[in-house]
PDB file of C-alpha atoms in Angstrom:
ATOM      1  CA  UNK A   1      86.360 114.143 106.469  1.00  0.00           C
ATOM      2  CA  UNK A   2      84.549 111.162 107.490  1.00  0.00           C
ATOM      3  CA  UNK A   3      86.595 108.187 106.637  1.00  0.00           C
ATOM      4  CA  UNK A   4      85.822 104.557 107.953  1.00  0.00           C
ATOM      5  CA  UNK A   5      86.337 100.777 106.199  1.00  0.00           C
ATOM      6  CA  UNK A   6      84.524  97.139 106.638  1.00  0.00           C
ATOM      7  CA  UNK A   7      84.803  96.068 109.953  1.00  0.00           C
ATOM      8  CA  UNK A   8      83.687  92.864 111.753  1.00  0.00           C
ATOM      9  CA  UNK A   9      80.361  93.163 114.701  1.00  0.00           C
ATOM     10  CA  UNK A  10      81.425  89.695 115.499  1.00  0.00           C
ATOM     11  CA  UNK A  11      82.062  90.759 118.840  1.00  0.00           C
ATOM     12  CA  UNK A  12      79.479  93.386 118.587  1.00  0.00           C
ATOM     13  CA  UNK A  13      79.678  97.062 118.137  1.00  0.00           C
ATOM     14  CA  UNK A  14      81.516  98.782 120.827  1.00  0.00           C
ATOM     15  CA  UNK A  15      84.500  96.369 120.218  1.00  0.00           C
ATOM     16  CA  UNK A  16      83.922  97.460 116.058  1.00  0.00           C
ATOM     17  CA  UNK A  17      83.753 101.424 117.015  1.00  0.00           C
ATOM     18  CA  UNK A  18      86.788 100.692 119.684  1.00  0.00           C
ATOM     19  CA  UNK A  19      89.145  99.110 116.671  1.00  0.00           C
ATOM     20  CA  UNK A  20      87.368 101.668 114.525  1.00  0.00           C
ATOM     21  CA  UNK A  21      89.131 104.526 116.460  1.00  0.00           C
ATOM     22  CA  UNK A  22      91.900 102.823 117.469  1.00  0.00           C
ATOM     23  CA  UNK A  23      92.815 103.066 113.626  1.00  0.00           C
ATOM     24  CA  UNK A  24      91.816 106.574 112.854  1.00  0.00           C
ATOM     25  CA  UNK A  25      88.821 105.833 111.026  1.00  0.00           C
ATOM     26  CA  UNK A  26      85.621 107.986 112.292  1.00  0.00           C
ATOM     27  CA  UNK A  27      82.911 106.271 110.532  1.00  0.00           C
ATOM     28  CA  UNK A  28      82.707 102.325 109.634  1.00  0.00           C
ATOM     29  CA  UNK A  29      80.383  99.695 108.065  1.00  0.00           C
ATOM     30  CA  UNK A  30      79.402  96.321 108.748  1.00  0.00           C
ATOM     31  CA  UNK A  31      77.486  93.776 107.588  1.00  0.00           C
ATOM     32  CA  UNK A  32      73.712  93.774 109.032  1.00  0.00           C
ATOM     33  CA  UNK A  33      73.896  89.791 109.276  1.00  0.00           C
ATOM     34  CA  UNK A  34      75.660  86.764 107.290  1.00  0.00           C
ATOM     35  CA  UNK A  35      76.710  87.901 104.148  1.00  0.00           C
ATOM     36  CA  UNK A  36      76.486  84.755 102.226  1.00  0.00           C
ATOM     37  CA  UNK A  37      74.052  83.441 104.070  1.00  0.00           C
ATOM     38  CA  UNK A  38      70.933  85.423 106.258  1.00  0.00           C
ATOM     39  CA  UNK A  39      71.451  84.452 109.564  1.00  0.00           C
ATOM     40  CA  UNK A  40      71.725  87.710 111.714  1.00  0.00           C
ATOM     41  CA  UNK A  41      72.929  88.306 115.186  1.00  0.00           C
ATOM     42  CA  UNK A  42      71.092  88.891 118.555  1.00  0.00           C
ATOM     43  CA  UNK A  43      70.105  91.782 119.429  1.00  0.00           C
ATOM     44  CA  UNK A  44      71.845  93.232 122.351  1.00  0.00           C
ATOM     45  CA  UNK A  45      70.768  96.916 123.239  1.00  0.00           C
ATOM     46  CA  UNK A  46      72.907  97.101 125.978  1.00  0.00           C
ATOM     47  CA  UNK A  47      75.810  96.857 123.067  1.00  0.00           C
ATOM     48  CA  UNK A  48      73.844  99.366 121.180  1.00  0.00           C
ATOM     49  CA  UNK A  49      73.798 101.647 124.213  1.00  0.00           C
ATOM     50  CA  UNK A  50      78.044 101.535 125.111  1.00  0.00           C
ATOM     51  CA  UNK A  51      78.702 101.965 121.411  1.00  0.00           C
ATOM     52  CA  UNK A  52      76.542 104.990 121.274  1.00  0.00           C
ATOM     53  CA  UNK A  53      78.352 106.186 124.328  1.00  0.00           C
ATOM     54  CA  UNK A  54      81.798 105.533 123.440  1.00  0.00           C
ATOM     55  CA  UNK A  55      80.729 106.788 119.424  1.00  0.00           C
ATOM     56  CA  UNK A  56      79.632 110.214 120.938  1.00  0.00           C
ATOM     57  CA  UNK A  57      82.462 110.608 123.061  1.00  0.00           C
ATOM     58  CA  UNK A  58      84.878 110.103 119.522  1.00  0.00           C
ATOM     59  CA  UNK A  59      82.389 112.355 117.071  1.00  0.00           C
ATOM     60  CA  UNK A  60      81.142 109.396 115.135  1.00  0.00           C
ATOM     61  CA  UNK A  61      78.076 110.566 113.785  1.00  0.00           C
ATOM     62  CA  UNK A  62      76.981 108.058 111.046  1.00  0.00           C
ATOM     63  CA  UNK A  63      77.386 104.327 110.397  1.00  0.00           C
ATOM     64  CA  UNK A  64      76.394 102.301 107.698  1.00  0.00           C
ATOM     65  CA  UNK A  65      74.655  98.433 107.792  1.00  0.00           C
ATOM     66  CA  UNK A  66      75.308  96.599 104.758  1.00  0.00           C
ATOM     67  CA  UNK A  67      72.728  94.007 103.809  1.00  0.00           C
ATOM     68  CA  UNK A  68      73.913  90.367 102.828  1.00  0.00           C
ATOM     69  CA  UNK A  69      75.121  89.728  99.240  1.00  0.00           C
ATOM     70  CA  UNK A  70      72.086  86.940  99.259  1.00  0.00           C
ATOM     71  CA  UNK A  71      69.257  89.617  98.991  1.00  0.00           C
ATOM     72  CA  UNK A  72      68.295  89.578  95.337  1.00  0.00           C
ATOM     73  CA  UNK A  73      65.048  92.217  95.629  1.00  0.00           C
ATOM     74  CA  UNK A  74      64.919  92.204  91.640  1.00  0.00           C
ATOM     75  CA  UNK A  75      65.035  88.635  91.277  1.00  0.00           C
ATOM     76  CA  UNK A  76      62.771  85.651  89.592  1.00  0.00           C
ATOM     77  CA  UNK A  77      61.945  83.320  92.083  1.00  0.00           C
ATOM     78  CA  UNK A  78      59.505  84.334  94.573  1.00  0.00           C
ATOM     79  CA  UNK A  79      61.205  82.830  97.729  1.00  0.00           C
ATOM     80  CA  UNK A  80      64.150  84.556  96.830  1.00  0.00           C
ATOM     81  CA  UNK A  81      62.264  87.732  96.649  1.00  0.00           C
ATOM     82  CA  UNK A  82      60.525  86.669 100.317  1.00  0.00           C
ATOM     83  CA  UNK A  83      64.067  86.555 101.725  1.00  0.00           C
ATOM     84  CA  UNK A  84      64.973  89.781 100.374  1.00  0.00           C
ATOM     85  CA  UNK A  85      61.194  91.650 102.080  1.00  0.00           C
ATOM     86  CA  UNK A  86      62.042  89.474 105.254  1.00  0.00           C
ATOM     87  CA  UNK A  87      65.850  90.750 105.361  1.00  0.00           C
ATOM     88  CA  UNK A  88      65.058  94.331 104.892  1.00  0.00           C
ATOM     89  CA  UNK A  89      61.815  94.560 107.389  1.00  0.00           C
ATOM     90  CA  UNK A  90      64.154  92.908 109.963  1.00  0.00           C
ATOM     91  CA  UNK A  91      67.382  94.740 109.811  1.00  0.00           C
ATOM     92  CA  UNK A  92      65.603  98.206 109.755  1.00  0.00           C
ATOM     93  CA  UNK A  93      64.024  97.058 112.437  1.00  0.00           C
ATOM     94  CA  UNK A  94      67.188  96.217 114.155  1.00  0.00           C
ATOM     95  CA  UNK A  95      68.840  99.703 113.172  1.00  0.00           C
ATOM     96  CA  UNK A  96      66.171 101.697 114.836  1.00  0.00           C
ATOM     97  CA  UNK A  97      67.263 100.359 117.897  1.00  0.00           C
ATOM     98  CA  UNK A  98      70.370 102.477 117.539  1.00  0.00           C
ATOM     99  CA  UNK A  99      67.846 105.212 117.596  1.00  0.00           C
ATOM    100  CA  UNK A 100      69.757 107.028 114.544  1.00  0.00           C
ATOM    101  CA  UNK A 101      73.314 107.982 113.290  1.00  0.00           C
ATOM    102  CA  UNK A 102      72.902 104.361 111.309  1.00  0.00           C
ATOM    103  CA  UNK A 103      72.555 104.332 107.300  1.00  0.00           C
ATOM    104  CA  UNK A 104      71.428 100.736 105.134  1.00  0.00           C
ATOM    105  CA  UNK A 105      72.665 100.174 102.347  1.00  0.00           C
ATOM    106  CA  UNK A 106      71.614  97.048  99.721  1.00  0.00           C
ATOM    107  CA  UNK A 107      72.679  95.839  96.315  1.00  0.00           C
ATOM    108  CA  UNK A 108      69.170  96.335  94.317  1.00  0.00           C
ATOM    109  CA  UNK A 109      70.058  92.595  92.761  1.00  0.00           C
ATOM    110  CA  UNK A 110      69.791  91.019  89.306  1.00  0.00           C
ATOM    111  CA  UNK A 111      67.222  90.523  87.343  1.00  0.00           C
ATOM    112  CA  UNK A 112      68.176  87.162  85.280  1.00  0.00           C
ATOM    113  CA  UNK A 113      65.830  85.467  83.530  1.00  0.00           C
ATOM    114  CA  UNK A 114      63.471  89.216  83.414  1.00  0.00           C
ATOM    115  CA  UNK A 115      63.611  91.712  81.686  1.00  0.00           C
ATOM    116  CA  UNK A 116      65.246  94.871  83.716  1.00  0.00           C
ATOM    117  CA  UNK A 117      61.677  96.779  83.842  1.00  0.00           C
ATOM    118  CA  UNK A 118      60.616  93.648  85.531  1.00  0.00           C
ATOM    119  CA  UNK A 119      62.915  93.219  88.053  1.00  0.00           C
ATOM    120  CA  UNK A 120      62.687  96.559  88.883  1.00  0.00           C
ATOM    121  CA  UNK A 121      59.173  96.652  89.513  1.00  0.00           C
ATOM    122  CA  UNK A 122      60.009  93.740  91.617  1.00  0.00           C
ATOM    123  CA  UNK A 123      62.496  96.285  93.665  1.00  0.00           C
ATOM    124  CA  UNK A 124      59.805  99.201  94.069  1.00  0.00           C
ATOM    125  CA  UNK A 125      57.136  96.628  95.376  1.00  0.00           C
ATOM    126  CA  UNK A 126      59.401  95.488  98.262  1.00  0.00           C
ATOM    127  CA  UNK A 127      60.318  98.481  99.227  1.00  0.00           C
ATOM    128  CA  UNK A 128      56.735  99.960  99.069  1.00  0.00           C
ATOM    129  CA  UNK A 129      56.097  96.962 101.134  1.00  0.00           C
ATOM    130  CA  UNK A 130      58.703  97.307 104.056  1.00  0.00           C
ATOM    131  CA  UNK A 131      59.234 101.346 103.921  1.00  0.00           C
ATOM    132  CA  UNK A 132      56.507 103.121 106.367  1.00  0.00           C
ATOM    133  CA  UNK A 133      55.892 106.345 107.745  1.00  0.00           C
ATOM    134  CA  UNK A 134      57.859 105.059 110.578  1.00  0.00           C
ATOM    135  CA  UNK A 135      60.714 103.854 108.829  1.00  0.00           C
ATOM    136  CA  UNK A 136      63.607 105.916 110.954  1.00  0.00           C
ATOM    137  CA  UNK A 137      66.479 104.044 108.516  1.00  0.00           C
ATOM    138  CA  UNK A 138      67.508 106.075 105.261  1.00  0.00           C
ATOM    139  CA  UNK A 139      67.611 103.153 102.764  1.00  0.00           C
ATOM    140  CA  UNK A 140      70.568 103.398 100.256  1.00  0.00           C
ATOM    141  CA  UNK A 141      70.562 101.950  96.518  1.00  0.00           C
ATOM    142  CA  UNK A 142      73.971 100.529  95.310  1.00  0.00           C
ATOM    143  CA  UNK A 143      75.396 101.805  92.353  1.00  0.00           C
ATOM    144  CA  UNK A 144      76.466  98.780  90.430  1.00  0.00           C
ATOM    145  CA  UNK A 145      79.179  98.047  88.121  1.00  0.00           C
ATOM    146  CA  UNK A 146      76.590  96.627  85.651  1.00  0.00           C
ATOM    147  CA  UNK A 147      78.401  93.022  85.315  1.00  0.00           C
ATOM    148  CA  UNK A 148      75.889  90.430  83.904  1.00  0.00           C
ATOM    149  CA  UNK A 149      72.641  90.896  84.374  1.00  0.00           C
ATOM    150  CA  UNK A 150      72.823  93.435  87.688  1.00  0.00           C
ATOM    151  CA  UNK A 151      70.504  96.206  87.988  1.00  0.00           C
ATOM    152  CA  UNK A 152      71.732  99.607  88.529  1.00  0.00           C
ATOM    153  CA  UNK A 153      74.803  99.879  86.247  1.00  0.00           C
ATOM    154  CA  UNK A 154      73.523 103.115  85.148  1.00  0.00           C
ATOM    155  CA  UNK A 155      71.939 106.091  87.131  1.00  0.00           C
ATOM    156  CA  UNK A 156      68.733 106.089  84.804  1.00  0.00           C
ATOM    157  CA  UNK A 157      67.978 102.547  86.822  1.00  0.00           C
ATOM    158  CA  UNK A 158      68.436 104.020  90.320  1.00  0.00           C
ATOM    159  CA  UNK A 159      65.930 106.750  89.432  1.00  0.00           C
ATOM    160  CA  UNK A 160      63.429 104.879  88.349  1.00  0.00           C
ATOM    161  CA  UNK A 161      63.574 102.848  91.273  1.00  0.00           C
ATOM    162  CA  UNK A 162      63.468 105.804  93.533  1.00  0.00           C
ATOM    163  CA  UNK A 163      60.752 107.785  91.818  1.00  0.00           C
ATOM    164  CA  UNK A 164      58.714 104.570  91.924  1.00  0.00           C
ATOM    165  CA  UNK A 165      58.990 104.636  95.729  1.00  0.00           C
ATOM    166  CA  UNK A 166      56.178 106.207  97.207  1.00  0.00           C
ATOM    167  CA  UNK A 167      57.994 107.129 100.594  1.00  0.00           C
ATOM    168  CA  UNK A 168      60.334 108.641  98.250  1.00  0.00           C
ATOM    169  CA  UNK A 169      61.939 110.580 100.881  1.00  0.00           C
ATOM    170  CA  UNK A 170      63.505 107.692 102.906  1.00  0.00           C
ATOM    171  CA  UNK A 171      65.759 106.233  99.826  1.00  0.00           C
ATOM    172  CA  UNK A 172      69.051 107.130  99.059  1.00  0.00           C
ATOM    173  CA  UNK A 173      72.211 106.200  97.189  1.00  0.00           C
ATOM    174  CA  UNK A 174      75.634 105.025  97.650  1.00  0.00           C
ATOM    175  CA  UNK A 175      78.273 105.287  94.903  1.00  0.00           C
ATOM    176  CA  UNK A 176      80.879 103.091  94.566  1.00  0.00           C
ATOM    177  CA  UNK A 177      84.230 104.216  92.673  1.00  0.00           C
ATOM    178  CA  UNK A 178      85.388 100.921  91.591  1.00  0.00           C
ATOM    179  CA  UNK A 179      81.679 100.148  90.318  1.00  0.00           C
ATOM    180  CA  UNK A 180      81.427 103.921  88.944  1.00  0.00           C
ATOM    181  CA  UNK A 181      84.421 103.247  86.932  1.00  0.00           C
ATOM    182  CA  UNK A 182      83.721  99.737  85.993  1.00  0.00           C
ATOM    183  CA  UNK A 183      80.209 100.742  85.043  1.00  0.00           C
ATOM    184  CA  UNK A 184      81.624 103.098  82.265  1.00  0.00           C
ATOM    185  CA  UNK A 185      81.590 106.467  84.693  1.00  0.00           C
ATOM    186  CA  UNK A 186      84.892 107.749  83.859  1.00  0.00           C
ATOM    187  CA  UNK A 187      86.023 109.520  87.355  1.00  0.00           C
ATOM    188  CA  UNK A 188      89.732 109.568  86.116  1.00  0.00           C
ATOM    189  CA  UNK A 189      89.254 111.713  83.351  1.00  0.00           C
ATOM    190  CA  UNK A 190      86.276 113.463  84.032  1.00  0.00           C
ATOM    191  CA  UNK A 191      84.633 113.524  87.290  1.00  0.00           C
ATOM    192  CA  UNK A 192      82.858 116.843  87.210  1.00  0.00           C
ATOM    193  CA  UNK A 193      81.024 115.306  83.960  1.00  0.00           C
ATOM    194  CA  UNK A 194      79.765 112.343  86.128  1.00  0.00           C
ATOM    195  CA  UNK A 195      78.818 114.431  88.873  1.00  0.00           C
ATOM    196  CA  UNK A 196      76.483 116.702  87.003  1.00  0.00           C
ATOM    197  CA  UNK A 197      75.170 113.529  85.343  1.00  0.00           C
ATOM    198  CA  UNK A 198      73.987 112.052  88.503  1.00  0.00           C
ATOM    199  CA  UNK A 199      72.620 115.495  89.118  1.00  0.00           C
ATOM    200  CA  UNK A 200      70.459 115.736  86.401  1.00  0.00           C
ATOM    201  CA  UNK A 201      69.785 111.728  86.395  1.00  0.00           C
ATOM    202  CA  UNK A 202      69.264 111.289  90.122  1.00  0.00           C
ATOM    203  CA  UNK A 203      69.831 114.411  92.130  1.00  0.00           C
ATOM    204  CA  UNK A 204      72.911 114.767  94.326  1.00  0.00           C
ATOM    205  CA  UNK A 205      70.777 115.179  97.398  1.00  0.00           C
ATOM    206  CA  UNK A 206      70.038 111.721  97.272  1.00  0.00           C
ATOM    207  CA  UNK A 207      73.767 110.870  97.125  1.00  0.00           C
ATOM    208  CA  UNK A 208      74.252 109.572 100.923  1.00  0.00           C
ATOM    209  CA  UNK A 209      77.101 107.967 101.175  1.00  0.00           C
ATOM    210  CA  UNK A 210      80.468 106.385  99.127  1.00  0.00           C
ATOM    211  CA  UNK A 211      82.215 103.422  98.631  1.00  0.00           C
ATOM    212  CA  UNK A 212      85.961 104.015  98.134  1.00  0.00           C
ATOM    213  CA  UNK A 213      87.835 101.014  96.023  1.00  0.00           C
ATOM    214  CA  UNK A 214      90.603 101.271  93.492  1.00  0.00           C
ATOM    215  CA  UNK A 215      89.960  99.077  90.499  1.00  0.00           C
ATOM    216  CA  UNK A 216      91.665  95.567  89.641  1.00  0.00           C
ATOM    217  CA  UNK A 217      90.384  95.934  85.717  1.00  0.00           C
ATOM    218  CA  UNK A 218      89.958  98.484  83.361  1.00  0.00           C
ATOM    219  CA  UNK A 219      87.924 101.147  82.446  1.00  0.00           C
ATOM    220  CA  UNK A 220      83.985 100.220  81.533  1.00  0.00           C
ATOM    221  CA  UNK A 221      85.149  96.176  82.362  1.00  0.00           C
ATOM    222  CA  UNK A 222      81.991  95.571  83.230  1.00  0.00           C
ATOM    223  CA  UNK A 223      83.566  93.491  86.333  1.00  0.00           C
ATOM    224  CA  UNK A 224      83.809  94.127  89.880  1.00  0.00           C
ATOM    225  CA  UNK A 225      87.262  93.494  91.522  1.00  0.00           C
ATOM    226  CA  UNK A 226      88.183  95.889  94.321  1.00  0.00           C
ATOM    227  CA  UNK A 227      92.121  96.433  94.471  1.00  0.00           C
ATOM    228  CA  UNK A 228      93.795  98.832  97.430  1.00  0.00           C
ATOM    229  CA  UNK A 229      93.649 102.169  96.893  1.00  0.00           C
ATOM    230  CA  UNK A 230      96.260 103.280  94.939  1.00  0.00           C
ATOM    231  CA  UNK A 231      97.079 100.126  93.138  1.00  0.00           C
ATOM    232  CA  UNK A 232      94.432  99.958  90.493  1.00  0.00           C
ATOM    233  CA  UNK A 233      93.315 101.152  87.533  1.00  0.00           C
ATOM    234  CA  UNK A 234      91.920 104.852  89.000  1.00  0.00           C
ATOM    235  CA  UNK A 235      94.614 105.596  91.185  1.00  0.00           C
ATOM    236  CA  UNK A 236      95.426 107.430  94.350  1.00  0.00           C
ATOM    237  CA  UNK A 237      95.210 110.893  92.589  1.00  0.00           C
ATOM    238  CA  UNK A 238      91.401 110.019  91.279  1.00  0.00           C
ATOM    239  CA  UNK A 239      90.513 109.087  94.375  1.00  0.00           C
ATOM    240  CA  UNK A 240      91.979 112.126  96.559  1.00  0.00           C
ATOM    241  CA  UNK A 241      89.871 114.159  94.045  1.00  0.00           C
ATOM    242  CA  UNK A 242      86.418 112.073  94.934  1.00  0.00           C
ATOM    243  CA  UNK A 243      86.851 112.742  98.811  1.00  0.00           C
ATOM    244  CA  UNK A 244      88.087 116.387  98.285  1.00  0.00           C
ATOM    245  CA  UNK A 245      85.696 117.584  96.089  1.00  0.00           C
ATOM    246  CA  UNK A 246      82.976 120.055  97.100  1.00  0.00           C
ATOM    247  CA  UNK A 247      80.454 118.275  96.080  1.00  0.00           C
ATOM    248  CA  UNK A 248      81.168 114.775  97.889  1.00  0.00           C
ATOM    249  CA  UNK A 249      83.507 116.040 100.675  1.00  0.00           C
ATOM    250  CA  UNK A 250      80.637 115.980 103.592  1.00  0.00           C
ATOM    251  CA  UNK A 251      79.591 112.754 102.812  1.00  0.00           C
ATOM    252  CA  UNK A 252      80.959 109.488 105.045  1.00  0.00           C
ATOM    253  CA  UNK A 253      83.492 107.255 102.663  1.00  0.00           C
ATOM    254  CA  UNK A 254      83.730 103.464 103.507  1.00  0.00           C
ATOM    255  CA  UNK A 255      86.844 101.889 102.243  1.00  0.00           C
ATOM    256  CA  UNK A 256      86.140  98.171 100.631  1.00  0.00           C
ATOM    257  CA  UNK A 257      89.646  97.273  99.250  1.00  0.00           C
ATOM    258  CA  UNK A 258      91.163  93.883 100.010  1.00  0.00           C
ATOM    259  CA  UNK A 259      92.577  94.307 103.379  1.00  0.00           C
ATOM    260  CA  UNK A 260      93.030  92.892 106.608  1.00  0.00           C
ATOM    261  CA  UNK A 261      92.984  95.593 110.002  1.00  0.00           C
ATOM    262  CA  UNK A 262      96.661  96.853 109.699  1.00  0.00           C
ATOM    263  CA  UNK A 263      95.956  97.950 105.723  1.00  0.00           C
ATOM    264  CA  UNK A 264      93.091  99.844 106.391  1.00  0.00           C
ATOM    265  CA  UNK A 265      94.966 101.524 108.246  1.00  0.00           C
ATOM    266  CA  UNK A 266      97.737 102.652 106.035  1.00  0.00           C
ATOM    267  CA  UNK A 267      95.524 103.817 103.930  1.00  0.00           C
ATOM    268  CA  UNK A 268      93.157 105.991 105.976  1.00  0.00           C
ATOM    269  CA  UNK A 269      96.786 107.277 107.340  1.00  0.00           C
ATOM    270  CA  UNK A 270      97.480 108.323 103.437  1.00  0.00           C
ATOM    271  CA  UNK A 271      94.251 109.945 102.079  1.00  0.00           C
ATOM    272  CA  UNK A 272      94.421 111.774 105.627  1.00  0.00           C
ATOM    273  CA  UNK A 273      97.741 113.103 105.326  1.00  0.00           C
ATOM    274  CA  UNK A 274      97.414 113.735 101.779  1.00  0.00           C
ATOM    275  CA  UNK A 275      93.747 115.199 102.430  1.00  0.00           C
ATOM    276  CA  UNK A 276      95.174 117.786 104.844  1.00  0.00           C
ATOM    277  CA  UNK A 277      97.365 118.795 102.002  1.00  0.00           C
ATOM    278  CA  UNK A 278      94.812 119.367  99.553  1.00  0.00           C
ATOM    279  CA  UNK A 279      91.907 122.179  99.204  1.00  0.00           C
ATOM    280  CA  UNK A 280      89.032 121.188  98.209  1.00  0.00           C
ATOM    281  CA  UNK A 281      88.071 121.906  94.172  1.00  0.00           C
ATOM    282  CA  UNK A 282      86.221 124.368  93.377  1.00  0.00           C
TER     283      UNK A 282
END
């Protein structure tokens, strides 16, 4: 199982892969620069290089870059939408450096005062922009928990974003259990339903990744309030039946719950232990 949480590149990425291991986790994300602002940090490939090192030697295959919460892709305002091209082109250029084994990840935004078929044109065109032959990143869509006016609530708006890609072949997605559930994706109850959903919707090949998050409101809320896992509305049971099942078990999970270093690390202790416990459903 690859298991990992939100750590901190503040003082850069061996130290984050170091504390990574150091609390069982074998995968982790971070933030690709500020994430309420857009200011990113140096590049320092000799950083790049020792994490790589000390990564291989500890079977870390895959990380994941989060972009800032300030990209808006989908929105209104043109300099907004600038920001959002400039972020992208520069962080996967960034990435590369690591020379693989590194995912990116992006909230597709909101679309405000458009309609959604606007705003989501206004996704496509970035990304047809920024995504090249060359492009050595896989890209990853957000599923969102559809509060207000965010895009990609629903799996029909993650498709059409994809199939309106033209390098088609370089986007992903990342689901998000808190946002699945908040969305109206009822993973308690009836996973397997949701599953073949995205199937037919999306594809499950282009499933690349998970967020894992219990749930601070209820069922199709609409809202998006992470709570530990466990003490939400889905549950620890729900959740040991995401990262066990056959369908999702390869894939890396990233824990997002409200935490601080010594929680994450009671928790990837407990779906671990109760992991090892558990086969995987057929």
């Amino acid at each position: 199982m690859k298991l990992g949480y939100h750590a901190s590149i503040a003082k850069g990425y061996l130290s984050a892969v170091k504390e990574a291991v150091s609390i069982g986790a074998n995968t982790f994300q971070f933030f690709s620069r500020n994430p309420r602002g857009g200011s990113a940090r140096e590049l320092d490939l000799e950083d790049i290089a020792l994490y790589k090192e000390f990564a291989s030697k500890h079977n870390i295959e895959t990380i994941l870059a989060h972009a800032p919460y300030t990209l808006n892709a989908g929105s209104a305002t043109r300099a907004t939408r600038e920001f959002a091209k400039q972020c992208l082109e520069q962080d996967l250029k960034t990435l590369a450096s690591f020379g693989g084994g590194v995912q990116y990840v992006f909230h597709p935004g909101s679309h405000t005062t458009l309609t959604k078929e606007e705003s989501i044109t206004f996704v496509i065109d970035i990304l047809n922009s920024v995504l090249t032959n060359d492009t050595s990143v896989p890209v990853l869509l957000e599923g969102m928990s559809g509060k207000g006016s965010e895009l990609c609530g629903i799996f029909d708006e993650l498709t059409t974003i994809i199939s309106g890609v033209e390098l088609s072949d370089k986007v992903g997605v990342c689901l998000d259990s808190c946002h699945l559930y908040s969305a109206g994706y009822d993973i308690v109850n009836n996973l397997d339903g949701v599953l073949e959903d995205f199937d037919k919707i999306v594809g499950l090949d282009k499933l690349k990744a998970f967020h894992l998050n219990d749930s601070m409101t209820a069922f199709a809320s609409k809202k998006d309030r992470h709570a530990k896992i466990g003490e939400g509305t889905i549950g620890l049971d729900a959740i040991i039946r995401i990262i066990t099942h056959k369908k999702l078990k390869h894939l890396p999970f990233y824990l997002e719950t409200p935490n601080e270093i010594d929680g994450y690390q009671r928790e990837i202790e407990i779906l671990k232990s109760v992991c090892d416990r558990v086969s995987p459903l057929q």
